[in-house]
């Protein structure tokens, strides 16, 4: 390992307060490492203490080996053998090992002195780097034949891990606060700031889910990578709560399923986890040892047999099962746990919106808050709530894609299969219909006004209900939500349905991330340069992580030291990148809430959406009032009791929308001083100034306040001036 990498790693560890007072390496788990094993252990403890040059170990298990043996100890770190020695149990007076006999084996704590020269080969970073990738293998060799009768392997730990509950809680809280800040900012009328904060918060949450995807693949991950990605399991709803686990187990039993018992049978079953959570496995193995001490456990069925394979009592869990096991969740409860937390999240948001509405109304009645505060939300809270629910569907889409399709391969119970089918296909239908709705509205706007931003941003009902799909994009890229949903769907399907092959998952993710990176770099679909840079950076990191994941599959047959070092590098750059993203989102959220006018931090959108967004209660100048009247709104913007002008469900130009378009001028056409060709005669709803297809010389109430350059269309033609986007939307070009 390069000194620069080691120094940076140690600095990060010191910053995270992961240092320990005493240096040691230990293990409390044991797995078989050869096909035919004549020894199976139910408890194993080994501690290497460099301070006194001792290696202490104790073993409890069942043996079918007879005769004298020798023991080979091989200690490796990051694929390199750092220490090898041969022990003679008879010379060291190990009770029960000289000679060995069939039956129960209880080897008390024994100490072996290790030369100081050998310990010098152990790099100092091994005692400090979290989730150390080190192992010790124990070979039991028959002295008569010289062949290995058994092999067991233990993973060494220095007691440090990056899988920290505090990290997971911090990530979750900041993500939630960013979404809340965007909602509050929107309610205060700062639409530009709210769009930026919401876009960054959604991108941040998507990055967290991408990290969780990597942890849920079936690839054998380096310990530090498995622990790091475990910090993001909460974004997929994999959170352990004891009473919810009891509910999930009861529900599965009552609907014809058979719950797994992996966690409750660790004493009699060897669970081989592809990189474990050290603290959790330590507690589980201690419980297994306690049960063994109280003679609760029985001898294994292969204790008296001849040469048998210990793999019959070994369960290999990987991918999604590995993430659930490390979280303390039974394999058969993983889907229902994620499903329950998604429902809880939705219910809490609904209750929060309702309570906020009641709280605002109460403060206004008590005179504690001005009547114009959050007035747009208070008047249209039902529409806002619908938009929030749609946004929650988008947030939970990656989570439910993985869990529901994975449930199709497991069929934990009939009722859970029904839940999975109903939930995922409902979400797919909702998002597909909402996306098609946005596309239809944008195309209608282009046909009527030569600008997709007009309809998408001028109608508050459309903006609040469907805006979650397009506000983060520039107006001309309103359709980009479709490629994004396809991108998430493809990734989720590979993670969920290819759990049997980590190589297939890694290759699929590399291809998907590469294609999406090219598309997003070429199109740059987001609202401005900063948002594009923010999302492109996340996509680049996701692509690099997918390449690292492919390397972790060892498809390139690289040395173990390469995999180990790349695991540490994976943690370093993702930890640094996550910290930067969190700081950016947190600072933007704080400024959005506390600043008097946070919109000044952001440049106006080039698609001129600000000219079309209803000013609602924020009317401060005569030009604001003119714009509101031109758009056909009242001061507070929610006076249209019959519904939105553009937010209808007709899919074609026939029906109400076409009639309205034909019979009355649009808001901007009315402001421009002309009427559409169709329906311009004898229309009782048309202003008097446009009757008979001619404009009367009647002064408008806003004639004096309107800029002189807007009073004549021909004046632009004569002077050769280029009309503004607002004027183009008004029909001047």
XYZ file of C-alpha atoms in Angstrom:
733
model
C 0.000 0.000 0.000
C 1.321 3.410 -0.865
C 2.270 5.670 2.080
C 0.061 8.457 0.756
C -3.003 6.199 0.813
C -2.095 4.969 4.283
C -1.642 8.505 5.591
C -4.953 9.703 4.177
C -6.728 6.660 5.556
C -5.284 7.175 9.024
C -6.300 10.835 8.913
C -9.883 9.922 8.051
C -9.956 7.340 10.813
C -8.693 9.829 13.355
C -11.318 12.305 12.205
C -14.027 9.674 12.664
C -12.738 8.820 16.168
C -12.079 5.206 15.259
C -8.747 4.863 17.014
C -8.311 2.403 19.870
C -6.143 2.434 22.967
C -4.587 -1.015 22.475
C -3.498 -2.575 19.218
C -4.817 -6.068 18.592
C -6.256 -8.337 15.961
C -9.005 -10.782 16.871
C -11.692 -13.019 15.423
C -14.784 -14.648 16.863
C -16.145 -16.512 13.834
C -15.023 -19.560 11.933
C -15.868 -20.904 8.476
C -14.747 -24.068 6.656
C -12.193 -23.555 3.884
C -12.082 -26.969 2.232
C -14.695 -29.309 0.805
C -14.316 -32.326 3.117
C -13.973 -31.106 6.656
C -13.604 -33.457 9.608
C -13.879 -30.638 12.099
C -16.759 -28.225 12.691
C -16.521 -25.430 15.243
C -19.377 -23.832 17.129
C -17.171 -21.309 18.927
C -13.802 -19.875 18.061
C -11.827 -17.003 19.572
C -8.374 -15.849 18.529
C -6.577 -12.681 19.637
C -3.216 -11.436 18.386
C -1.678 -8.906 20.770
C 1.569 -7.386 19.462
C 2.279 -5.669 22.791
C 3.252 -8.998 24.403
C 3.891 -11.011 21.225
C 1.151 -13.538 21.979
C -1.522 -15.308 19.972
C -4.380 -16.554 22.171
C -7.076 -18.873 20.908
C -9.820 -21.200 22.156
C -11.989 -23.617 20.193
C -15.187 -25.527 20.843
C -16.521 -27.923 18.253
C -17.046 -31.439 16.981
C -14.245 -33.520 15.476
C -14.163 -36.751 13.466
C -10.343 -36.739 13.264
C -8.395 -39.510 15.004
C -4.694 -39.768 15.712
C -1.856 -37.269 15.991
C -1.933 -34.072 14.032
C 0.031 -30.916 13.358
C -1.523 -27.484 12.994
C -0.513 -24.980 10.321
C -1.415 -21.334 11.020
C -1.433 -18.967 8.035
C -2.175 -15.267 8.621
C -2.876 -13.123 5.533
C -3.835 -9.493 4.987
C -5.156 -8.033 1.739
C -4.213 -11.230 -0.088
C -0.629 -11.347 1.193
C 0.644 -14.012 3.610
C 2.258 -12.136 6.472
C 2.883 -14.970 8.909
C 3.000 -18.794 8.723
C 3.874 -21.250 11.504
C 3.446 -24.934 12.365
C 2.316 -26.037 15.838
C 2.728 -29.458 17.448
C -0.149 -29.981 19.936
C 1.826 -32.675 21.781
C 4.841 -30.420 22.296
C 2.624 -27.534 23.412
C 0.503 -29.798 25.659
C -2.849 -28.867 24.059
C -5.448 -30.952 25.864
C -7.725 -32.865 23.503
C -5.454 -32.377 20.494
C -2.775 -34.955 21.337
C -4.051 -37.235 20.059
C -7.357 -36.143 18.554
C -10.415 -38.338 18.869
C -13.960 -38.276 17.569
C -16.525 -36.355 19.549
C -16.850 -33.038 21.341
C -13.711 -30.909 21.425
C -13.157 -28.209 24.020
C -9.818 -26.466 23.701
C -9.360 -23.956 26.540
C -7.652 -20.640 25.994
C -4.087 -21.262 24.896
C -1.244 -18.824 24.291
C 1.428 -19.068 21.626
C 4.456 -16.801 21.597
C 5.133 -15.209 18.229
C 8.620 -13.873 17.465
C 8.879 -10.117 17.410
C 10.604 -10.368 14.044
C 7.462 -11.936 12.589
C 5.228 -9.193 13.989
C 7.394 -6.585 12.300
C 6.002 -7.819 9.014
C 2.501 -6.731 10.080
C 2.047 -3.140 8.816
C 1.048 -0.627 11.439
C -1.977 0.398 9.398
C -3.450 -3.069 10.010
C -4.184 -2.034 13.583
C -5.895 1.200 12.567
C -7.687 0.764 9.237
C -11.352 -0.130 9.770
C -12.815 -3.406 8.517
C -9.418 -4.992 8.104
C -9.231 -7.463 5.220
C -7.203 -10.084 7.069
C -7.696 -13.804 7.696
C -6.173 -16.653 9.625
C -6.402 -20.200 8.285
C -5.932 -23.254 10.482
C -5.003 -26.562 8.787
C -5.271 -29.831 10.746
C -2.757 -32.183 9.121
C -2.573 -35.879 9.858
C 0.956 -36.897 10.866
C 0.514 -40.360 9.367
C -0.538 -39.244 5.876
C 0.629 -35.621 5.796
C -2.714 -34.614 4.285
C -5.042 -31.912 5.547
C -7.929 -33.514 7.437
C -9.691 -30.204 8.080
C -9.371 -26.515 7.342
C -11.093 -23.628 9.056
C -10.794 -19.937 8.313
C -11.409 -16.907 10.517
C -11.566 -13.262 9.558
C -9.445 -10.977 11.698
C -10.639 -7.623 12.955
C -9.013 -4.765 14.803
C -12.326 -3.731 16.348
C -12.883 -0.794 14.018
C -15.548 -0.461 11.342
C -17.038 2.246 9.157
C -20.492 0.733 9.631
C -21.673 3.277 12.189
C -25.235 4.014 13.253
C -24.288 7.646 13.766
C -23.215 7.953 10.134
C -26.443 6.374 8.897
C -28.574 8.655 11.085
C -26.661 11.745 9.953
C -27.166 10.895 6.297
C -30.870 10.241 6.802
C -31.512 13.397 8.849
C -29.728 15.741 6.432
C -31.580 14.236 3.458
C -34.905 14.698 5.225
C -34.092 18.260 6.284
C -33.216 19.176 2.702
C -36.602 17.964 1.460
C -38.373 19.840 4.282
C -36.382 23.000 3.520
C -37.400 22.875 -0.140
C -41.059 22.499 0.868
C -40.883 25.453 3.298
C -39.080 27.619 0.748
C -41.704 26.815 -1.859
C -44.442 27.713 0.593
C -42.785 31.079 1.205
C -42.930 31.827 -2.530
C -39.261 31.363 -3.433
C -39.897 28.952 -6.276
C -36.447 29.210 -7.851
C -34.665 28.388 -4.601
C -37.118 25.609 -3.782
C -36.512 23.998 -7.183
C -32.729 24.041 -6.676
C -32.838 22.685 -3.120
C -35.318 19.975 -4.069
C -33.268 18.955 -7.118
C -30.084 18.671 -5.053
C -31.862 16.802 -2.251
C -33.329 14.290 -4.695
C -29.948 13.814 -6.379
C -28.311 13.281 -2.977
C -30.915 10.710 -1.981
C -30.453 8.969 -5.337
C -26.703 8.769 -4.683
C -27.368 7.162 -1.294
C -29.617 4.576 -2.947
C -26.925 3.901 -5.577
C -24.477 3.142 -2.761
C -27.036 0.784 -1.211
C -27.423 -0.945 -4.602
C -23.707 -1.802 -4.567
C -23.996 -3.320 -1.096
C -26.978 -5.402 -2.230
C -25.174 -7.039 -5.142
C -24.000 -10.649 -4.904
C -20.355 -9.635 -5.386
C -17.874 -10.668 -2.684
C -17.075 -7.191 -1.402
C -13.988 -6.201 0.595
C -14.941 -5.793 4.272
C -14.595 -2.010 4.256
C -16.833 -1.696 1.180
C -19.504 -3.968 2.656
C -19.483 -1.972 5.897
C -19.556 1.400 4.126
C -22.501 0.508 1.913
C -24.333 -0.853 4.963
C -24.618 2.763 6.151
C -27.089 3.344 3.305
C -29.352 0.343 3.923
C -31.882 2.702 5.538
C -32.511 4.300 2.120
C -33.914 0.923 1.033
C -36.090 0.574 4.142
C -33.856 -2.103 5.699
C -34.008 -0.929 9.312
C -34.302 -3.229 12.296
C -37.047 -2.533 14.815
C -37.755 -5.476 17.116
C -41.545 -5.279 17.252
C -41.762 -4.802 13.470
C -39.761 -7.991 13.034
C -42.261 -9.803 15.218
C -45.117 -8.401 13.131
C -43.418 -9.433 9.884
C -42.817 -12.970 11.148
C -46.427 -13.270 12.363
C -47.788 -11.951 9.058
C -45.740 -14.406 7.056
C -46.808 -17.374 9.174
C -50.460 -16.350 9.072
C -50.389 -16.098 5.267
C -48.899 -19.529 4.639
C -45.189 -18.708 4.655
C -42.344 -20.329 6.551
C -40.063 -17.824 8.323
C -36.335 -18.449 8.205
C -34.442 -19.103 11.444
C -30.897 -18.129 10.508
C -30.451 -15.639 13.339
C -31.913 -17.969 15.932
C -29.834 -21.000 14.908
C -26.347 -19.571 14.696
C -25.113 -22.054 17.283
C -25.948 -25.094 15.156
C -25.550 -23.550 11.708
C -22.426 -21.931 10.332
C -23.488 -18.797 8.471
C -20.879 -17.735 5.960
C -21.464 -14.069 5.268
C -19.683 -12.339 2.419
C -18.214 -9.742 4.755
C -19.985 -9.223 8.023
C -20.819 -6.446 10.397
C -18.229 -7.018 13.099
C -20.206 -5.750 16.063
C -23.370 -7.612 15.128
C -21.642 -10.932 14.440
C -19.684 -10.536 17.686
C -22.939 -10.301 19.659
C -24.493 -13.215 17.781
C -21.473 -15.485 18.288
C -21.320 -14.600 21.970
C -24.951 -15.625 22.280
C -24.172 -18.892 20.516
C -21.267 -19.527 22.891
C -23.519 -18.788 25.875
C -26.074 -21.308 24.607
C -23.327 -23.872 24.158
C -22.065 -23.241 27.691
C -25.513 -23.986 29.065
C -25.651 -27.220 27.000
C -28.589 -26.005 24.959
C -26.935 -27.044 21.753
C -26.716 -30.644 20.647
C -23.878 -32.328 18.785
C -24.141 -31.996 15.040
C -25.570 -34.831 13.053
C -22.268 -35.498 11.305
C -20.309 -35.928 14.520
C -20.224 -39.690 14.413
C -20.055 -40.151 10.694
C -16.988 -40.855 8.720
C -15.534 -38.314 6.346
C -18.352 -35.855 5.729
C -18.674 -32.355 4.471
C -19.323 -29.578 6.928
C -20.973 -27.569 4.184
C -24.281 -29.303 4.977
C -24.467 -27.115 8.068
C -23.212 -24.001 6.350
C -25.443 -21.328 4.867
C -23.928 -18.843 2.433
C -25.746 -15.528 2.340
C -24.873 -12.729 -0.041
C -26.306 -9.687 -1.731
C -29.653 -8.599 -0.324
C -29.577 -11.416 2.241
C -26.187 -10.216 3.461
C -27.473 -6.679 3.987
C -30.509 -7.969 5.892
C -28.426 -10.316 8.058
C -26.014 -7.554 8.994
C -28.976 -5.398 9.976
C -30.281 -8.202 12.206
C -33.247 -9.033 9.960
C -34.281 -12.555 9.018
C -33.995 -13.261 5.302
C -37.724 -13.877 4.951
C -38.513 -10.535 6.641
C -36.400 -8.300 4.402
C -39.105 -7.531 1.827
C -41.840 -6.887 4.372
C -39.519 -4.724 6.493
C -38.736 -2.451 3.540
C -42.397 -2.383 2.543
C -43.563 -1.440 6.047
C -41.065 1.393 6.339
C -42.125 2.797 2.971
C -45.763 2.832 4.112
C -44.745 4.400 7.446
C -42.781 7.083 5.594
C -45.770 7.938 3.412
C -48.139 8.077 6.398
C -45.823 10.321 8.396
C -45.539 12.754 5.487
C -49.326 12.910 5.051
C -49.830 13.507 8.762
C -47.057 16.120 8.748
C -48.655 18.078 5.881
C -52.079 18.027 7.569
C -50.644 19.129 10.906
C -48.700 21.929 9.224
C -51.874 23.123 7.513
C -53.780 23.160 10.819
C -50.844 24.800 12.605
C -50.664 27.613 10.037
C -54.408 28.259 10.216
C -54.278 28.293 14.004
C -51.427 30.803 14.067
C -53.233 33.067 11.601
C -56.432 33.027 13.683
C -54.450 33.737 16.838
C -52.672 36.623 15.126
C -49.278 35.042 15.619
C -48.570 34.844 11.878
C -49.335 37.193 9.014
C -52.203 36.168 6.786
C -50.061 36.095 3.654
C -47.563 33.592 5.069
C -47.806 30.215 3.324
C -51.022 31.529 1.767
C -50.515 29.618 -1.473
C -50.043 26.378 0.448
C -53.024 27.046 2.694
C -55.294 27.778 -0.256
C -54.136 24.862 -2.392
C -52.879 22.386 0.196
C -54.839 19.485 -1.307
C -53.074 19.886 -4.657
C -49.726 20.312 -2.917
C -50.355 17.106 -0.969
C -51.071 15.220 -4.198
C -47.777 16.437 -5.627
C -45.949 15.379 -2.448
C -47.450 11.901 -2.661
C -46.326 11.606 -6.276
C -42.843 12.699 -5.198
C -42.824 10.016 -2.490
C -43.623 7.429 -5.141
C -40.579 8.643 -7.085
C -38.375 8.525 -3.964
C -39.486 4.993 -3.091
C -39.286 3.741 -6.667
C -35.681 2.376 -6.498
C -36.362 0.722 -3.155
C -39.549 -1.028 -4.231
C -38.116 -2.040 -7.625
C -35.401 -4.054 -5.893
C -37.473 -5.471 -3.041
C -40.584 -6.339 -5.039
C -38.814 -8.022 -7.945
C -36.545 -9.836 -5.503
C -39.656 -11.084 -3.705
C -40.828 -12.586 -7.002
C -37.794 -14.897 -6.859
C -38.411 -15.880 -3.223
C -42.194 -16.134 -2.726
C -42.003 -15.829 1.071
C -45.804 -16.140 1.255
C -48.830 -15.743 -1.008
C -49.899 -12.480 0.612
C -46.424 -10.961 0.284
C -46.369 -11.908 -3.388
C -49.688 -10.109 -3.836
C -48.300 -7.037 -2.051
C -45.203 -7.068 -4.253
C -47.183 -7.429 -7.492
C -49.766 -4.801 -6.569
C -47.219 -2.296 -5.253
C -44.611 -2.364 -7.998
C -47.005 -2.422 -10.947
C -49.088 0.333 -9.359
C -45.984 2.482 -8.937
C -44.910 1.777 -12.503
C -48.377 2.733 -13.771
C -48.466 5.934 -11.687
C -45.052 7.130 -12.830
C -45.706 6.151 -16.465
C -49.028 7.979 -16.497
C -47.583 11.035 -14.736
C -44.685 11.163 -17.195
C -47.043 10.902 -20.157
C -49.158 13.659 -18.597
C -46.151 15.975 -18.426
C -45.250 15.207 -22.031
C -48.823 15.906 -23.193
C -48.932 19.210 -21.309
C -45.570 20.260 -22.750
C -46.571 19.368 -26.295
C -49.839 21.246 -25.877
C -47.870 24.243 -24.679
C -45.533 24.037 -27.670
C -48.450 23.805 -30.077
C -50.286 26.739 -28.523
C -47.435 28.992 -27.378
C -44.246 27.760 -29.051
C -42.796 27.242 -25.578
C -43.120 24.184 -23.274
C -42.533 26.307 -20.182
C -45.820 28.201 -20.555
C -48.254 25.456 -19.533
C -45.772 23.588 -17.313
C -45.045 26.626 -15.146
C -47.997 29.025 -15.537
C -50.634 26.772 -14.011
C -50.131 26.244 -10.238
C -52.172 23.033 -10.245
C -49.978 21.436 -12.894
C -46.835 22.748 -11.230
C -47.722 21.487 -7.756
C -49.052 18.123 -8.917
C -46.612 17.173 -11.695
C -43.720 19.547 -11.083
C -41.701 16.896 -9.219
C -41.070 15.265 -12.601
C -39.734 18.253 -14.515
C -38.795 21.262 -12.349
C -35.228 19.983 -11.974
C -34.842 19.895 -15.765
C -34.744 22.741 -18.243
C -38.053 23.291 -20.004
C -36.873 21.825 -23.303
C -35.842 18.606 -21.486
C -39.238 18.057 -19.859
C -39.221 14.470 -21.167
C -35.960 13.496 -19.452
C -37.850 11.952 -16.552
C -38.531 8.994 -18.874
C -34.823 8.137 -19.456
C -34.219 8.621 -15.728
C -36.973 6.160 -14.772
C -35.687 3.639 -17.325
C -32.203 4.037 -15.827
C -33.460 3.323 -12.290
C -35.623 0.428 -13.483
C -32.734 -1.232 -15.315
C -30.399 -0.955 -12.314
C -33.040 -2.263 -9.927
C -33.811 -5.261 -12.139
C -30.157 -6.289 -12.308
C -29.778 -6.009 -8.531
C -33.021 -7.854 -7.788
C -33.089 -10.599 -10.400
C -29.385 -11.451 -10.823
C -28.620 -12.327 -7.205
C -27.183 -15.635 -8.371
C -24.280 -14.020 -10.263
C -22.297 -11.048 -9.026
C -20.403 -10.870 -12.312
C -23.617 -10.387 -14.299
C -24.717 -7.665 -11.892
C -21.382 -5.855 -12.064
C -21.206 -5.933 -15.867
C -24.818 -4.795 -16.141
C -24.261 -1.876 -13.769
C -21.109 -0.785 -15.621
C -22.957 -0.713 -18.958
C -25.983 1.095 -17.508
C -23.895 3.707 -15.692
C -21.729 4.289 -18.787
C -24.734 4.822 -21.068
C -26.441 7.135 -18.582
C -23.229 9.123 -18.056
C -22.846 9.673 -21.800
C -26.482 10.708 -22.156
C -26.406 13.159 -19.259
C -23.077 14.698 -20.354
C -24.259 15.204 -23.931
C -27.774 16.455 -23.164
C -27.081 18.281 -19.874
C -30.806 18.250 -19.141
C -30.885 19.967 -15.747
C -32.066 23.489 -15.093
C -28.717 25.284 -14.957
C -24.957 24.746 -14.981
C -24.646 24.180 -11.232
C -27.379 21.546 -11.138
C -25.925 19.849 -14.199
C -22.488 19.787 -12.586
C -23.966 18.422 -9.339
C -25.729 15.544 -11.085
C -22.941 14.795 -13.555
C -20.502 14.514 -10.642
C -22.803 11.996 -8.947
C -23.133 10.013 -12.177
C -19.348 9.956 -12.620
C -18.873 8.615 -9.082
C -21.557 5.978 -9.679
C -19.785 4.887 -12.867
C -16.424 4.660 -11.088
C -18.047 2.660 -8.282
C -19.501 0.256 -10.864
C -15.997 -0.274 -12.309
C -14.661 -0.963 -8.805
C -17.512 -3.421 -8.301
C -16.472 -5.263 -11.461
C -12.912 -5.477 -10.141
C -14.193 -6.867 -6.827
C -15.672 -9.825 -8.727
C -12.029 -10.853 -9.456
C -12.955 -11.408 -13.089
C -9.532 -9.965 -13.960
C -7.710 -12.432 -11.649
C -5.859 -9.600 -9.964
C -3.744 -10.216 -6.821
C -5.524 -10.007 -3.487
C -3.549 -6.903 -2.517
C -5.079 -5.053 -5.489
C -8.615 -5.900 -4.362
C -7.819 -4.896 -0.778
C -6.282 -1.554 -1.708
C -9.107 -0.761 -4.116
C -11.583 -1.460 -1.315
C -9.867 1.158 0.854
C -9.790 3.614 -2.066
C -13.507 2.967 -2.682
C -14.257 3.968 0.891
C -12.021 7.045 0.812
C -13.383 8.659 -2.344
C -17.017 7.839 -1.556
C -16.686 9.100 2.015
C -15.078 12.332 0.791
C -17.652 12.789 -1.968
C -20.551 12.127 0.413
C -19.180 14.713 2.826
C -18.932 17.327 0.069
C -22.482 16.625 -1.130
C -23.845 16.806 2.397
C -22.149 20.158 3.029
C -23.473 21.616 -0.239
C -27.038 20.458 0.397
C -26.984 21.452 4.074
C -25.666 24.974 3.394
C -28.165 25.507 0.567
C -31.025 24.314 2.787
C -30.063 26.598 5.677
C -29.726 29.637 3.423
C -33.031 28.837 1.744
C -34.847 28.918 5.089
C -33.122 31.804 6.885
C -32.396 34.227 4.016
C -34.929 36.953 3.289
C -34.604 36.585 -0.475
C -32.671 33.388 -1.276
C -33.604 33.607 -4.965
C -30.804 36.145 -5.433
C -28.284 33.285 -5.077
C -29.543 31.686 -8.281
C -29.596 33.118 -11.761
C -32.912 33.181 -13.623
C -33.530 30.110 -15.733
C -32.735 30.470 -19.417
C -36.073 28.854 -20.232
C -37.649 31.957 -18.651
C -39.859 29.874 -16.387
C -39.935 32.783 -13.947
C -42.025 34.751 -16.432
C -44.656 32.031 -16.467
C -44.773 30.983 -12.803
C -47.739 32.583 -11.110
C -46.627 35.262 -8.707
C -49.619 34.402 -6.491
C -49.374 36.443 -3.301
C -46.009 37.942 -4.136
C -47.288 40.996 -6.046
C -45.106 43.940 -5.215
C -45.028 46.116 -8.330
C -47.375 47.266 -11.069
C -45.605 44.984 -13.541
C -46.264 42.026 -11.212
C -49.930 42.953 -11.186
C -49.907 43.280 -14.970
C -48.334 39.820 -15.305
C -50.889 38.327 -12.919
C -53.779 39.865 -14.842
C -52.290 38.766 -18.158
C -52.103 35.227 -16.861
C -55.722 35.412 -15.769
C -55.077 35.053 -12.035
C -56.176 37.008 -9.025
C -53.865 38.284 -6.377
C -53.650 34.961 -4.624
C -53.621 32.836 -7.701
C -56.121 30.134 -6.635
C -59.389 31.751 -7.677
C -60.164 29.393 -10.547
C -62.813 27.285 -8.847
C -63.529 25.197 -11.880
C -60.038 23.738 -11.886
C -56.835 24.406 -13.730
C -56.956 25.816 -17.198
C -54.489 23.278 -18.532
C -54.589 20.458 -16.004
C -57.255 18.242 -17.541
C -57.270 14.581 -18.398
C -58.133 14.790 -22.081
C -55.468 13.146 -24.195
C -56.404 14.836 -27.461
C -57.462 18.193 -28.752
C -61.080 17.114 -28.694
C -63.127 17.844 -25.633
C -62.926 20.612 -23.123
C -59.385 21.648 -23.664
C -59.800 22.194 -27.382
C -63.060 24.042 -26.866
C -61.464 26.354 -24.379
C -58.504 26.922 -26.629
C -60.792 27.731 -29.540
C -63.338 29.872 -27.740
C -61.212 32.137 -25.607
C -57.856 33.853 -25.953
C -54.978 32.575 -23.909
C -53.689 34.764 -21.145
C -50.693 35.887 -23.119
C -52.684 36.361 -26.293
C -55.030 38.573 -24.356
C -52.110 40.596 -23.145
C -50.729 40.852 -26.668
C -53.844 42.466 -28.052
C -55.194 39.869 -30.480
C -57.599 36.959 -30.468
C -57.284 33.502 -32.039
C -58.853 32.970 -35.427
C -61.351 30.356 -34.281
C -64.210 31.514 -32.143
C -63.313 35.181 -32.189
C -66.741 36.357 -33.361
C -69.852 36.500 -31.221
C -68.112 35.001 -28.206
C -69.870 36.245 -25.066
C -66.883 35.328 -22.916
C -64.478 37.419 -24.950
C -63.477 40.861 -23.683
C -65.281 43.703 -25.372
C -62.056 45.024 -26.806
C -61.835 41.934 -29.071
C -65.427 41.666 -30.263
C -65.895 41.482 -34.032
C -62.252 40.590 -34.480
C -61.076 44.176 -34.047
C -59.426 45.938 -31.204
C -61.312 48.965 -30.012
C -59.465 52.040 -28.948
C -60.386 51.545 -25.337
C -57.623 52.184 -22.882
C -56.656 49.194 -20.779
C -56.515 49.719 -17.039
C -52.841 48.846 -17.306
C -52.178 50.838 -20.468
C -50.227 53.511 -18.636
C -48.218 51.025 -16.596
C -47.356 48.796 -19.528
C -43.931 49.467 -21.057
C -44.094 51.421 -24.273
C -42.209 48.720 -26.117
C -45.099 46.299 -25.502
C -47.858 48.444 -26.996
C -47.204 47.676 -30.640
C -46.156 44.523 -32.387
C -45.063 46.445 -35.486
C -42.682 48.593 -33.488
C -40.424 45.562 -32.988
C -40.467 44.837 -36.683
C -39.601 48.419 -37.607
C -36.780 48.791 -35.109
C -35.390 45.293 -35.744
C -35.355 44.506 -32.054
C -35.443 40.914 -30.893
C -38.420 40.217 -28.661
C -37.820 38.650 -25.266
C -38.946 35.128 -24.404
C -41.930 36.659 -22.556
C -42.859 38.542 -25.697
C -42.452 35.421 -27.832
C -44.779 33.578 -25.466
C -47.183 36.461 -25.803
C -47.400 36.008 -29.543
C -44.982 38.719 -30.787
C -42.961 36.221 -32.752
